[in-house]
mmCIF file of N, CA, C and O in Angstrom:
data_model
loop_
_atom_site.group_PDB
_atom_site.id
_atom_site.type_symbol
_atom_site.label_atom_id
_atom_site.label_comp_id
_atom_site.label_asym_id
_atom_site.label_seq_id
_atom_site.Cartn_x
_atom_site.Cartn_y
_atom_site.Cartn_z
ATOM 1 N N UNK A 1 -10.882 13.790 3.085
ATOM 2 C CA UNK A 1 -10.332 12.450 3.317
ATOM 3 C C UNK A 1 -9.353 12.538 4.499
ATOM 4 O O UNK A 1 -8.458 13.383 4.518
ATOM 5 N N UNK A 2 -9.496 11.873 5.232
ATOM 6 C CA UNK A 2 -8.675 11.706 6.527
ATOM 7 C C UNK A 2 -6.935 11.060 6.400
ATOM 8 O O UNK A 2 -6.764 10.159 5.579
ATOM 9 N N UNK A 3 -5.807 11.511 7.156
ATOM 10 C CA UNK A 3 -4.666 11.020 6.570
ATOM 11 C C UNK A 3 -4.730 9.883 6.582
ATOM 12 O O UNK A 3 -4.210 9.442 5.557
ATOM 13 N N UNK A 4 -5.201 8.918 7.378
ATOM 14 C CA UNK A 4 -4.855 7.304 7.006
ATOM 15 C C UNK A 4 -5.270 6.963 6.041
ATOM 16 O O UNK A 4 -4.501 6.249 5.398
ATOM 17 N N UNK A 5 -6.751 7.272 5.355
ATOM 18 C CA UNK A 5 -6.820 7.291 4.069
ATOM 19 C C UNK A 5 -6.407 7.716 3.428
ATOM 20 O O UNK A 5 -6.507 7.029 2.411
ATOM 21 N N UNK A 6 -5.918 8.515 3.261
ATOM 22 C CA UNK A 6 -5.006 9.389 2.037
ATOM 23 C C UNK A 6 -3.922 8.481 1.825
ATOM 24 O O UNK A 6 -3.716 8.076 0.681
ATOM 25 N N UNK A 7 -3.089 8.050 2.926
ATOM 26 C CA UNK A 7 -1.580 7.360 3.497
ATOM 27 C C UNK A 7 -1.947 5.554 1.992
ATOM 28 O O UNK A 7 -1.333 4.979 1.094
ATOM 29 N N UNK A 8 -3.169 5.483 2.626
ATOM 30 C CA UNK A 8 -3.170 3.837 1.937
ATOM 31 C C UNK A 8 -3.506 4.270 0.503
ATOM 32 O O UNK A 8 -3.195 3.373 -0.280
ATOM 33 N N UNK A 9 -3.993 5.255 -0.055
ATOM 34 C CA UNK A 9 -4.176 5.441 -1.355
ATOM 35 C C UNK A 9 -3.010 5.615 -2.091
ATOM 36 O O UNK A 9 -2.803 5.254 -3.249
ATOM 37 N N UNK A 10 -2.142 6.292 -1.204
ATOM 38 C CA UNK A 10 -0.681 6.560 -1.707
ATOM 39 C C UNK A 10 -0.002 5.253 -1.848
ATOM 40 O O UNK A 10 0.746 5.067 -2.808
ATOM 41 N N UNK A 11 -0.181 4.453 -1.077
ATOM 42 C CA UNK A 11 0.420 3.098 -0.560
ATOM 43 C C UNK A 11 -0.030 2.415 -2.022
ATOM 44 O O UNK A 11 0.847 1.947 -2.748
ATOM 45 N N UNK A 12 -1.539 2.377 -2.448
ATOM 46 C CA UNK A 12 -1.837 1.489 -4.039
ATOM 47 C C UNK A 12 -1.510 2.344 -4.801
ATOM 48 O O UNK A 12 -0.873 1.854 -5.733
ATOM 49 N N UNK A 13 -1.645 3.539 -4.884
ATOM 50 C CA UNK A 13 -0.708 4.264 -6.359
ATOM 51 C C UNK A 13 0.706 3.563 -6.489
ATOM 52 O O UNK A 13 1.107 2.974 -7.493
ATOM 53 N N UNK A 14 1.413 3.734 -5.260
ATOM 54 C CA UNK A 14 2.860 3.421 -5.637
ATOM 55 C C UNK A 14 2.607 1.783 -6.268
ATOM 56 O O UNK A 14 2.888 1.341 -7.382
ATOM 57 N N UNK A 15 2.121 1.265 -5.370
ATOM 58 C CA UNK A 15 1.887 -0.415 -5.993
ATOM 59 C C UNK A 15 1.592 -0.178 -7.029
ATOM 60 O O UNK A 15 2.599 -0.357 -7.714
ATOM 61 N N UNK A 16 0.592 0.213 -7.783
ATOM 62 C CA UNK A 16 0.108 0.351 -9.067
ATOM 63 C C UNK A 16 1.504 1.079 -9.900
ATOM 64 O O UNK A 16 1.393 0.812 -11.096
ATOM 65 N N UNK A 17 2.235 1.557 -9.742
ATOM 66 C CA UNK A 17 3.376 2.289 -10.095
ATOM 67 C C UNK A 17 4.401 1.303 -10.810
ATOM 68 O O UNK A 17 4.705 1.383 -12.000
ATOM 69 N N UNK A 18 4.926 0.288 -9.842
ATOM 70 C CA UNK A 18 5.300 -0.387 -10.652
ATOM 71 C C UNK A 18 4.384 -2.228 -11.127
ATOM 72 O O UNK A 18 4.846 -3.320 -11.457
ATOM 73 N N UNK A 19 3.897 -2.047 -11.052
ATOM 74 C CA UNK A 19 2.971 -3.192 -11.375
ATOM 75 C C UNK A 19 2.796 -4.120 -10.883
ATOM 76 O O UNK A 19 3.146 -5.229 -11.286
ATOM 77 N N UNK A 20 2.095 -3.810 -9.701
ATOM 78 C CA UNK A 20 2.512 -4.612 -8.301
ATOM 79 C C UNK A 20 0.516 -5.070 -8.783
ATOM 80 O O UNK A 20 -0.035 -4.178 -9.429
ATOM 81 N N UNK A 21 -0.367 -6.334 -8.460
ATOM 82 C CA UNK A 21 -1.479 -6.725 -8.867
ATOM 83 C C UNK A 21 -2.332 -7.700 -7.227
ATOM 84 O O UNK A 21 -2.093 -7.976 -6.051
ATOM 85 N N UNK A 22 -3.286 -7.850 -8.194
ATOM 86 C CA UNK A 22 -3.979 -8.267 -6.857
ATOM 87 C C UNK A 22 -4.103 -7.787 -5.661
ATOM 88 O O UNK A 22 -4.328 -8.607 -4.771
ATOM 89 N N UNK A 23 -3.988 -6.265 -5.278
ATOM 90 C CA UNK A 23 -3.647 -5.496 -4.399
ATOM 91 C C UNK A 23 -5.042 -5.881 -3.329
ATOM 92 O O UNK A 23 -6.087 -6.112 -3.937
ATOM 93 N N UNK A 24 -5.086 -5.939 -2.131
ATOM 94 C CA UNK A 24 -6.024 -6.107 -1.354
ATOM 95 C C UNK A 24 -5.857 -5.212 -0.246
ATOM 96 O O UNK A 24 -4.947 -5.244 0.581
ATOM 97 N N UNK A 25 -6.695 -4.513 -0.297
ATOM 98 C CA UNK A 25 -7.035 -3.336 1.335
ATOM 99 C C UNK A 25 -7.668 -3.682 2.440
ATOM 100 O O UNK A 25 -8.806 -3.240 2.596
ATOM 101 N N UNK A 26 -7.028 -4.629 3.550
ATOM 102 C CA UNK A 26 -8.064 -4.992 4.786
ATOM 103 C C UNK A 26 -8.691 -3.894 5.474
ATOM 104 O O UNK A 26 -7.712 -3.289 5.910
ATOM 105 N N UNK A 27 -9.627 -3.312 5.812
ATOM 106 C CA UNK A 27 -10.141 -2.657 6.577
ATOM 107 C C UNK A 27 -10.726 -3.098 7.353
ATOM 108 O O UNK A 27 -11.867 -3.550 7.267
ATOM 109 N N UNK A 28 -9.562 -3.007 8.885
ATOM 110 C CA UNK A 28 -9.501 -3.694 10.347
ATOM 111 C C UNK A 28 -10.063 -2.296 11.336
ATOM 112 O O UNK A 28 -9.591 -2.033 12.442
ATOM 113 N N UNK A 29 -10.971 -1.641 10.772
ATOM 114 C CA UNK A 29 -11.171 -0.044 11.329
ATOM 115 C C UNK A 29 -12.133 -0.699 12.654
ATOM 116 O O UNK A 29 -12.014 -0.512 13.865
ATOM 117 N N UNK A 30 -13.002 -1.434 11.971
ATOM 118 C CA UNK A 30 -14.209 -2.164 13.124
ATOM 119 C C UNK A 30 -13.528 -3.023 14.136
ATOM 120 O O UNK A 30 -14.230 -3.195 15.133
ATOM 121 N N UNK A 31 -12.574 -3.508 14.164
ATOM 122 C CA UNK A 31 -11.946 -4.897 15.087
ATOM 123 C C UNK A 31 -11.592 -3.904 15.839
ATOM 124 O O UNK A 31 -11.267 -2.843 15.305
ATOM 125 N N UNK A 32 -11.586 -4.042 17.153
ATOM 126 C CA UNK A 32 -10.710 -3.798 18.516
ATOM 127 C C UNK A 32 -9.865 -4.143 18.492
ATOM 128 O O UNK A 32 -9.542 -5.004 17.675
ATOM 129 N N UNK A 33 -8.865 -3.531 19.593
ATOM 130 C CA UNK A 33 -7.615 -3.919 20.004
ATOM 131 C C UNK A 33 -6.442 -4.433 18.550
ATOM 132 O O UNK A 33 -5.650 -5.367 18.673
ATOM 133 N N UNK A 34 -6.561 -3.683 17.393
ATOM 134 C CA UNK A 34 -5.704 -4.418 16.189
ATOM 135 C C UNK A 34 -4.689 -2.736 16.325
ATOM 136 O O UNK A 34 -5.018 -1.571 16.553
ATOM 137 N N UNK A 35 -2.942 -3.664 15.952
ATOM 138 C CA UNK A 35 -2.070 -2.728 15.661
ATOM 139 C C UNK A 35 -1.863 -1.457 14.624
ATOM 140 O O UNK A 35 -0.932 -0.657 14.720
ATOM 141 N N UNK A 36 -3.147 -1.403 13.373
ATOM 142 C CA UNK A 36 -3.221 -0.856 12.459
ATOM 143 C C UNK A 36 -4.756 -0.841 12.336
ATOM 144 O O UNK A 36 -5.579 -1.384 13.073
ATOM 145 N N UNK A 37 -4.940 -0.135 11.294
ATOM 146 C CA UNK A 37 -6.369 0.589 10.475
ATOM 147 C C UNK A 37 -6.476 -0.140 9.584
ATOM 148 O O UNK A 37 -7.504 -0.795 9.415
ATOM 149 N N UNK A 38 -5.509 -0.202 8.847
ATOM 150 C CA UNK A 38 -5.698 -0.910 7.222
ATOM 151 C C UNK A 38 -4.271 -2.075 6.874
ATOM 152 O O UNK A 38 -3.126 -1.903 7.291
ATOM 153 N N UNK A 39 -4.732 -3.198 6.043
ATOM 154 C CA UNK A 39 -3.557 -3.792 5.914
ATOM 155 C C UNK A 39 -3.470 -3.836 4.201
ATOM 156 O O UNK A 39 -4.476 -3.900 3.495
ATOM 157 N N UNK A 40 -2.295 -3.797 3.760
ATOM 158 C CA UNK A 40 -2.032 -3.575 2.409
ATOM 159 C C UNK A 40 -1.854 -4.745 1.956
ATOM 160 O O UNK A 40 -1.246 -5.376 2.820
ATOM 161 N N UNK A 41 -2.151 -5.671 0.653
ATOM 162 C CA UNK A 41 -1.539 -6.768 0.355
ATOM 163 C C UNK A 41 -1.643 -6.932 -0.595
ATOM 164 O O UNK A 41 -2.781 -7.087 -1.037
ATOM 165 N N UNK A 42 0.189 -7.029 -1.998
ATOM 166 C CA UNK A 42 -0.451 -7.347 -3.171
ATOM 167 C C UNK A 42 0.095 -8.474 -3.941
ATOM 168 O O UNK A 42 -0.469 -9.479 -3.509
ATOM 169 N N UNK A 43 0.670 -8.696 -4.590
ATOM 170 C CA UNK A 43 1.440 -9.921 -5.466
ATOM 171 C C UNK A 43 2.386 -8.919 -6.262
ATOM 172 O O UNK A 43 2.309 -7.722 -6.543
ATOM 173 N N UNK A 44 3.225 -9.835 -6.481
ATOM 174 C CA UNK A 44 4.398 -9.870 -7.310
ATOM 175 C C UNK A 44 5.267 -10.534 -8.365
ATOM 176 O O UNK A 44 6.016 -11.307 -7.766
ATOM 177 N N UNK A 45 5.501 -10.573 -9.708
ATOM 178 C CA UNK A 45 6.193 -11.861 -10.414
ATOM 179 C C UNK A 45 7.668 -12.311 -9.789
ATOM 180 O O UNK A 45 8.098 -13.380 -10.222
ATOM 181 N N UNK A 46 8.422 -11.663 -8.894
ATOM 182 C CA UNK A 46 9.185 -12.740 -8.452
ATOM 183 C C UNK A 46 9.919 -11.668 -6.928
ATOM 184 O O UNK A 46 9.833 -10.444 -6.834
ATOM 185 N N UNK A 47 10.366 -12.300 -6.257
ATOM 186 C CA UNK A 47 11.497 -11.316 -5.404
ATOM 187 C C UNK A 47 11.957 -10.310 -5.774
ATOM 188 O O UNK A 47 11.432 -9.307 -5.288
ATOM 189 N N UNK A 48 12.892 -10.129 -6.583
ATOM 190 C CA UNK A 48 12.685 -8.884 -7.407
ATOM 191 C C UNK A 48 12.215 -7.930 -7.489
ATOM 192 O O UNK A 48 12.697 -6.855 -7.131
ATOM 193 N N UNK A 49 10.959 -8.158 -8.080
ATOM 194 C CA UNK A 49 9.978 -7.637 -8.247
ATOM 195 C C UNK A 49 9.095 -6.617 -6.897
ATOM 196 O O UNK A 49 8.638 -5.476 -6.961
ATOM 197 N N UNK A 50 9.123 -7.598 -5.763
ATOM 198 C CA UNK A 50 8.354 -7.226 -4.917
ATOM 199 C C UNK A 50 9.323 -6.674 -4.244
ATOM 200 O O UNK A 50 8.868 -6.003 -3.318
ATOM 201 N N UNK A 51 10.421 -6.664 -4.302
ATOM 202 C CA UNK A 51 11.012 -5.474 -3.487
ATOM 203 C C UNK A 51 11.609 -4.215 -4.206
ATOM 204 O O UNK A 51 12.167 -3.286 -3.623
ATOM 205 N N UNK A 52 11.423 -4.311 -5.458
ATOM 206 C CA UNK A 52 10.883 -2.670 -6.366
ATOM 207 C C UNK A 52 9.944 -2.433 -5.975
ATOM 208 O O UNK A 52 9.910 -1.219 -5.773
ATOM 209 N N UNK A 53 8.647 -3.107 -5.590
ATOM 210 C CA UNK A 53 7.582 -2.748 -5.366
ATOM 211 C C UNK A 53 7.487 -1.769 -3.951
ATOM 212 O O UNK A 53 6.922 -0.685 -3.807
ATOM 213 N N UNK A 54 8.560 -2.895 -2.607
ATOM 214 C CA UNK A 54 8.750 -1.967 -1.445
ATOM 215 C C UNK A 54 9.595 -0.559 -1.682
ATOM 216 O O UNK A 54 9.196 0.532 -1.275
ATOM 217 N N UNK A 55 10.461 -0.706 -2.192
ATOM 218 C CA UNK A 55 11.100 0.624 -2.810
ATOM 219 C C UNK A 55 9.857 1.774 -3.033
ATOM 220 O O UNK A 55 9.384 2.648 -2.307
ATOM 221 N N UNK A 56 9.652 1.428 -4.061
ATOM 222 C CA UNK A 56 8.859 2.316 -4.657
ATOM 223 C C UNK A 56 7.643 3.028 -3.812
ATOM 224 O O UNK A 56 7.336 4.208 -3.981
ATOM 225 N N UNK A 57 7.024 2.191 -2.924
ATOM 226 C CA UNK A 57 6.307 2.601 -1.783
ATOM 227 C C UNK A 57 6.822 3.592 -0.752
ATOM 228 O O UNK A 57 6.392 4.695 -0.415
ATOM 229 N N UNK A 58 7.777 2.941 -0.385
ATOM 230 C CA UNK A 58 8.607 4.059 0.050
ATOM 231 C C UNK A 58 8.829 5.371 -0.186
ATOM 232 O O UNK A 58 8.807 6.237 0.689
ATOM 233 N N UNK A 59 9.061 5.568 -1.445
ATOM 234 C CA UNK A 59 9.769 6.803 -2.497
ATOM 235 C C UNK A 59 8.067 7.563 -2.367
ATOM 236 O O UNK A 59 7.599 8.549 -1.798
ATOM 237 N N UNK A 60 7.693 6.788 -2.987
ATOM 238 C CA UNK A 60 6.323 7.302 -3.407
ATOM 239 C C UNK A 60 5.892 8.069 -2.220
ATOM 240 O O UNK A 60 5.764 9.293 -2.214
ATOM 241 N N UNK A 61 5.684 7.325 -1.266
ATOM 242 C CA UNK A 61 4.562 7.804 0.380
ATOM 243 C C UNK A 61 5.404 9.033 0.865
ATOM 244 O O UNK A 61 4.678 9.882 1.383
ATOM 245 N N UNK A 62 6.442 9.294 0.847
ATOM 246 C CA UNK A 62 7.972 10.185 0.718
ATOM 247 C C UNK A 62 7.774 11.616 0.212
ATOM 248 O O UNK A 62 7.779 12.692 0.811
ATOM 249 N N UNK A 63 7.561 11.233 -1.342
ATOM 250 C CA UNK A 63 6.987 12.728 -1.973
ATOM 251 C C UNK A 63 5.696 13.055 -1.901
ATOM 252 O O UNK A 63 5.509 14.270 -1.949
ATOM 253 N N UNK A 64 4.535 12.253 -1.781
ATOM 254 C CA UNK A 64 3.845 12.987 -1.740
ATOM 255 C C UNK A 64 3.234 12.927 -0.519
ATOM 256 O O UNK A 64 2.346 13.730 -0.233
#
């Protein structure tokens, strides 16, 4: 598995970590000229929430 893949798997574990849902993986690999490979996107029950969720992404992508 190549690191950018590895990088976004880490990216939905941590989401999945704290119960982050509806997670969606764009794969922009085919488009030209785009700033990224992959775009991450998931839901959250409130503000809160979704920024435990950025935390945790963080921490997560960090250790392993």
């Amino acid at each position: 598995m190549d690191e950018t893949k590895e990088l976004v798997q880490k990216i939905v574990e941590g989401i999945q970590e704290k119960k982050g849902y509806k997670i969606i993986v764009a794969d922009l690999t085919k488009i030209g000229d785009t700033i990224c490979k992959y775009f991450v996107i998931c839901q959250g029950n409130s503000p809160s929430h979704v920024s435990a969720i950025t935390d945790e992404i963080r921490e997560y992508v960090k250790e392993k």
